[in-house]
Coordinates of C-alpha atoms in Angstrom, one line a residue:
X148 CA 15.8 53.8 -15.4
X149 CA 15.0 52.6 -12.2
X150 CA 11.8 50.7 -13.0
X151 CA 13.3 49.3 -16.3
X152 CA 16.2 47.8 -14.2
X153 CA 13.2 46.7 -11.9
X154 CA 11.0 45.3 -14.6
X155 CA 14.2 43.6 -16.6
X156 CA 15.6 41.3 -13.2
X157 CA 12.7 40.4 -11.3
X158 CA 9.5 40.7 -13.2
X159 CA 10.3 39.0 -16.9
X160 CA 11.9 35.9 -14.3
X161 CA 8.6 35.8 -12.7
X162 CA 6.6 35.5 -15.9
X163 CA 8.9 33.2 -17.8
X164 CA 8.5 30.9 -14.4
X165 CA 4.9 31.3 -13.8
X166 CA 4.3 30.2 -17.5
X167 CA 6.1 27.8 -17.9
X168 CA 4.3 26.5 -14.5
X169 CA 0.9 27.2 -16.1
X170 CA 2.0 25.1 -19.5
X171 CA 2.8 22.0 -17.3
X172 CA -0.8 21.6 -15.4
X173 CA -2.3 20.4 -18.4
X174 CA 0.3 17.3 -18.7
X175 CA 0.1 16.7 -14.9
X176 CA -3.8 16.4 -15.1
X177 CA -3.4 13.5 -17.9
X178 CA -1.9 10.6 -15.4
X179 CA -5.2 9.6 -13.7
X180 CA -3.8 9.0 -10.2
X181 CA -6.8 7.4 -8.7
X182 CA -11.0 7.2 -9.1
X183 CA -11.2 10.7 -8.1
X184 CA -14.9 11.8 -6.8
X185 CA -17.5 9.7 -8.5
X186 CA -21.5 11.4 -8.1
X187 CA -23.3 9.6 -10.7
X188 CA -22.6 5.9 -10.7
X189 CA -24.7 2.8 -11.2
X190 CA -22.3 1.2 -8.4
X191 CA -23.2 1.7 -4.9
X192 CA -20.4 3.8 -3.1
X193 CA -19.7 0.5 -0.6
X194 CA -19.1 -1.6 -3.3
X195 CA -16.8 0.5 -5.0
X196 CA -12.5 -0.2 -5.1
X197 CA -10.1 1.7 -5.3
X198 CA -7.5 1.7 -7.8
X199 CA -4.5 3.2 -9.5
X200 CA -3.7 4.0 -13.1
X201 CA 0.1 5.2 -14.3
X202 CA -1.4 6.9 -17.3
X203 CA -5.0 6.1 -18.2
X204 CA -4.6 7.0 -21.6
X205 CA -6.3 5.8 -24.4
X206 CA -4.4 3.3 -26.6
X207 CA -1.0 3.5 -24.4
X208 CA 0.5 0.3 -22.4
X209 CA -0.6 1.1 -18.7
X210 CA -0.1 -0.2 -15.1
X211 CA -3.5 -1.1 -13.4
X212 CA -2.9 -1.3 -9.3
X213 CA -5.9 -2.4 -7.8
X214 CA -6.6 -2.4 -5.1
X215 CA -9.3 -4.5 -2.9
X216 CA -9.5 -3.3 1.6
X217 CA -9.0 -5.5 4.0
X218 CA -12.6 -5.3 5.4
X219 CA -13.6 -6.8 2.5
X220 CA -11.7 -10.1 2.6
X221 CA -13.0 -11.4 5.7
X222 CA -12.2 -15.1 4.8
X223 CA -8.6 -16.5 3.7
X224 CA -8.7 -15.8 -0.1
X225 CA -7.1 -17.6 -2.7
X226 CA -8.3 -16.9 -6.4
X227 CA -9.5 -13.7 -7.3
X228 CA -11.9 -13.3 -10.7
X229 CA -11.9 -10.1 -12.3
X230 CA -14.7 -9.7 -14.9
X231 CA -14.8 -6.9 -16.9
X232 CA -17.2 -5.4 -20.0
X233 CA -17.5 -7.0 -23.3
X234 CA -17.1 -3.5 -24.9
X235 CA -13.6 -3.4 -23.3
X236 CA -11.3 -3.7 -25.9
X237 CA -7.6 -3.3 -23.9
X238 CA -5.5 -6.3 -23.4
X239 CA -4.0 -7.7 -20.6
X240 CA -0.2 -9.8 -20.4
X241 CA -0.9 -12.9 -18.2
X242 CA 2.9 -13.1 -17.5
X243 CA 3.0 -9.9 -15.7
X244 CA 0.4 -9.9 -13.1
X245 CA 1.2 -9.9 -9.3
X246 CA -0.6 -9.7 -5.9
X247 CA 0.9 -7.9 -3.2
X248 CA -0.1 -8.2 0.3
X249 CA 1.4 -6.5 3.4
X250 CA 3.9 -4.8 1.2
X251 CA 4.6 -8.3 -0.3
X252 CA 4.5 -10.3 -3.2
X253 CA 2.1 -13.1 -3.4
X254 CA 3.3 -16.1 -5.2
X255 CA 0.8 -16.8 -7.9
X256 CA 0.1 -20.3 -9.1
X257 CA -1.4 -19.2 -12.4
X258 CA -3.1 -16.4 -14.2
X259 CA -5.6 -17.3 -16.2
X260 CA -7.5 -14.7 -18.8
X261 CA -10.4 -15.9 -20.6
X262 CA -11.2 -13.2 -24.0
X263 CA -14.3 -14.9 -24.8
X264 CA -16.0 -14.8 -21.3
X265 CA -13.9 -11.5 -20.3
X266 CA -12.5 -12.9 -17.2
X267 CA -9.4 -12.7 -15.7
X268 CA -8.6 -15.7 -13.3
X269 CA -5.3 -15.6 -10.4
X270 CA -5.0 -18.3 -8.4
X271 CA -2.5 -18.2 -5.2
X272 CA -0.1 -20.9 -4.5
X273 CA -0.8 -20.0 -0.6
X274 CA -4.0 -18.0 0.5
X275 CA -4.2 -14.9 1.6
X276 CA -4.8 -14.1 5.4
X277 CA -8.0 -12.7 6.2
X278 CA -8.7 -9.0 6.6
X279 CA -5.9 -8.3 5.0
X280 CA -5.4 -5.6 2.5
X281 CA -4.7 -6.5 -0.9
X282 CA -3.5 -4.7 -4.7
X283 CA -3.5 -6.8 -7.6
X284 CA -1.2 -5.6 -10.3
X285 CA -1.6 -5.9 -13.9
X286 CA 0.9 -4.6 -15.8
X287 CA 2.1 -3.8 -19.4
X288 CA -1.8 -3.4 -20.4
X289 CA -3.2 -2.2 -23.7
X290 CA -5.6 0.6 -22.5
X291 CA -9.0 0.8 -24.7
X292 CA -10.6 3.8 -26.3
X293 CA -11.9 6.8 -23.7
X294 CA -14.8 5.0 -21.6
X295 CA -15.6 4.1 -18.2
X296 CA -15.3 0.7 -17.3
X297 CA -16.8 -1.9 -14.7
X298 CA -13.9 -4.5 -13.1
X299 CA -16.0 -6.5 -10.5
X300 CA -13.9 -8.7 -8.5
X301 CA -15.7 -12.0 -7.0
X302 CA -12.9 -14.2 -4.6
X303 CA -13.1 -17.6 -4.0
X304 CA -11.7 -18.6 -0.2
X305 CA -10.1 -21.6 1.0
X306 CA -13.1 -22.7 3.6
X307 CA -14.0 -25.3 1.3
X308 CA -17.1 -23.3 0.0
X309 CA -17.2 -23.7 -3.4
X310 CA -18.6 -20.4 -4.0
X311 CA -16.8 -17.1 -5.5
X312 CA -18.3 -14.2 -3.5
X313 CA -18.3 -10.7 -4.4
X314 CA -16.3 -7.6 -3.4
X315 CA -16.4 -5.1 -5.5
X316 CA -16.3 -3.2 -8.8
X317 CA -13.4 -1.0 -10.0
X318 CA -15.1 2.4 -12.3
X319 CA -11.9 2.4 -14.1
X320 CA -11.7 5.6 -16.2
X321 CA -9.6 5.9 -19.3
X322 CA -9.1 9.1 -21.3

């Protein structure tokens, strides 16, 4: 009598928690929250960006947050070129791209995305100050089928040199 007593108000409330706990890793694990830990890689781990993902589910409308150190800008930056894989098939909405810098928005002059050489062009109305951190954010995105993909970014700074240099490359993982 006892145990049954026992068993009915504190045991059955512990499994009917604990399962339903167990039942909800699986959908936590699906948002891809950042890179995670990359071993095998053809980028060198210096080069490589961090970034952010709401989902990263195949075919669903995402939220890319990337994001680029501030020891990497060391010049006053203001166009950043993301080129990406031709076998990436997602899509991207001009109109709702932003840079954000010091916990602020950027004001962007124009976004620019080229399909046929699978770029993606923002140009700042102001530049950016050196060393300072910054996330490009693209969102309402048409993720592509599972696949790893390459985003290198190459900026172009206001010093009058005509030359984009190179940052870094974003292994963007979508399941």
């Amino acid at each position: 009598m006892f145990f049954a007593r026992l068993t009915q108000r504190y045991l059955l409330p512990a499994i009917a928690l604990t399962s339903c706990l167990v039942a909800t890793i699986p959908a936590i694990t699906l948002a891809q929250g950042t890179p995670g830990i990359t071993i095998f890689s053809g980028v060198d781990s210096k080069n490589r960006l961090d970034y952010r993902l709401d989902y990263g589910t195949r075919n669903m409308w995402d939220r890319y947050v990337l994001r680029i150190s501030g020891k990497k800008l060391q010049q006053a930056v203001y166009q950043f070129t993301i080129s990406y894989p031709d076998y990436y098939k997602g899509k991207f909405d001009s109109n709702e791209v932003k840079v954000i810098s010091k916990g602020e928005e950027v004001a962007i002059e124009k976004v620019d995305w080229n399909k046929e050489d699978h770029l993606l062009q923002i140009t700042l109305k102001e530049p950016l100050e050196p060393n300072k951190k910054a996330e490009i954010v693209l969102d309402n995105v048409k993720n592509p089928d599972i696949g790893t993909y390459y985003f290198n970014c190459r900026v172009l700074s206001s010093t009058g040199v005509a030359n984009a240099y190179y940052v870094g490359t974003w292994e963007i993982s979508i399941n």
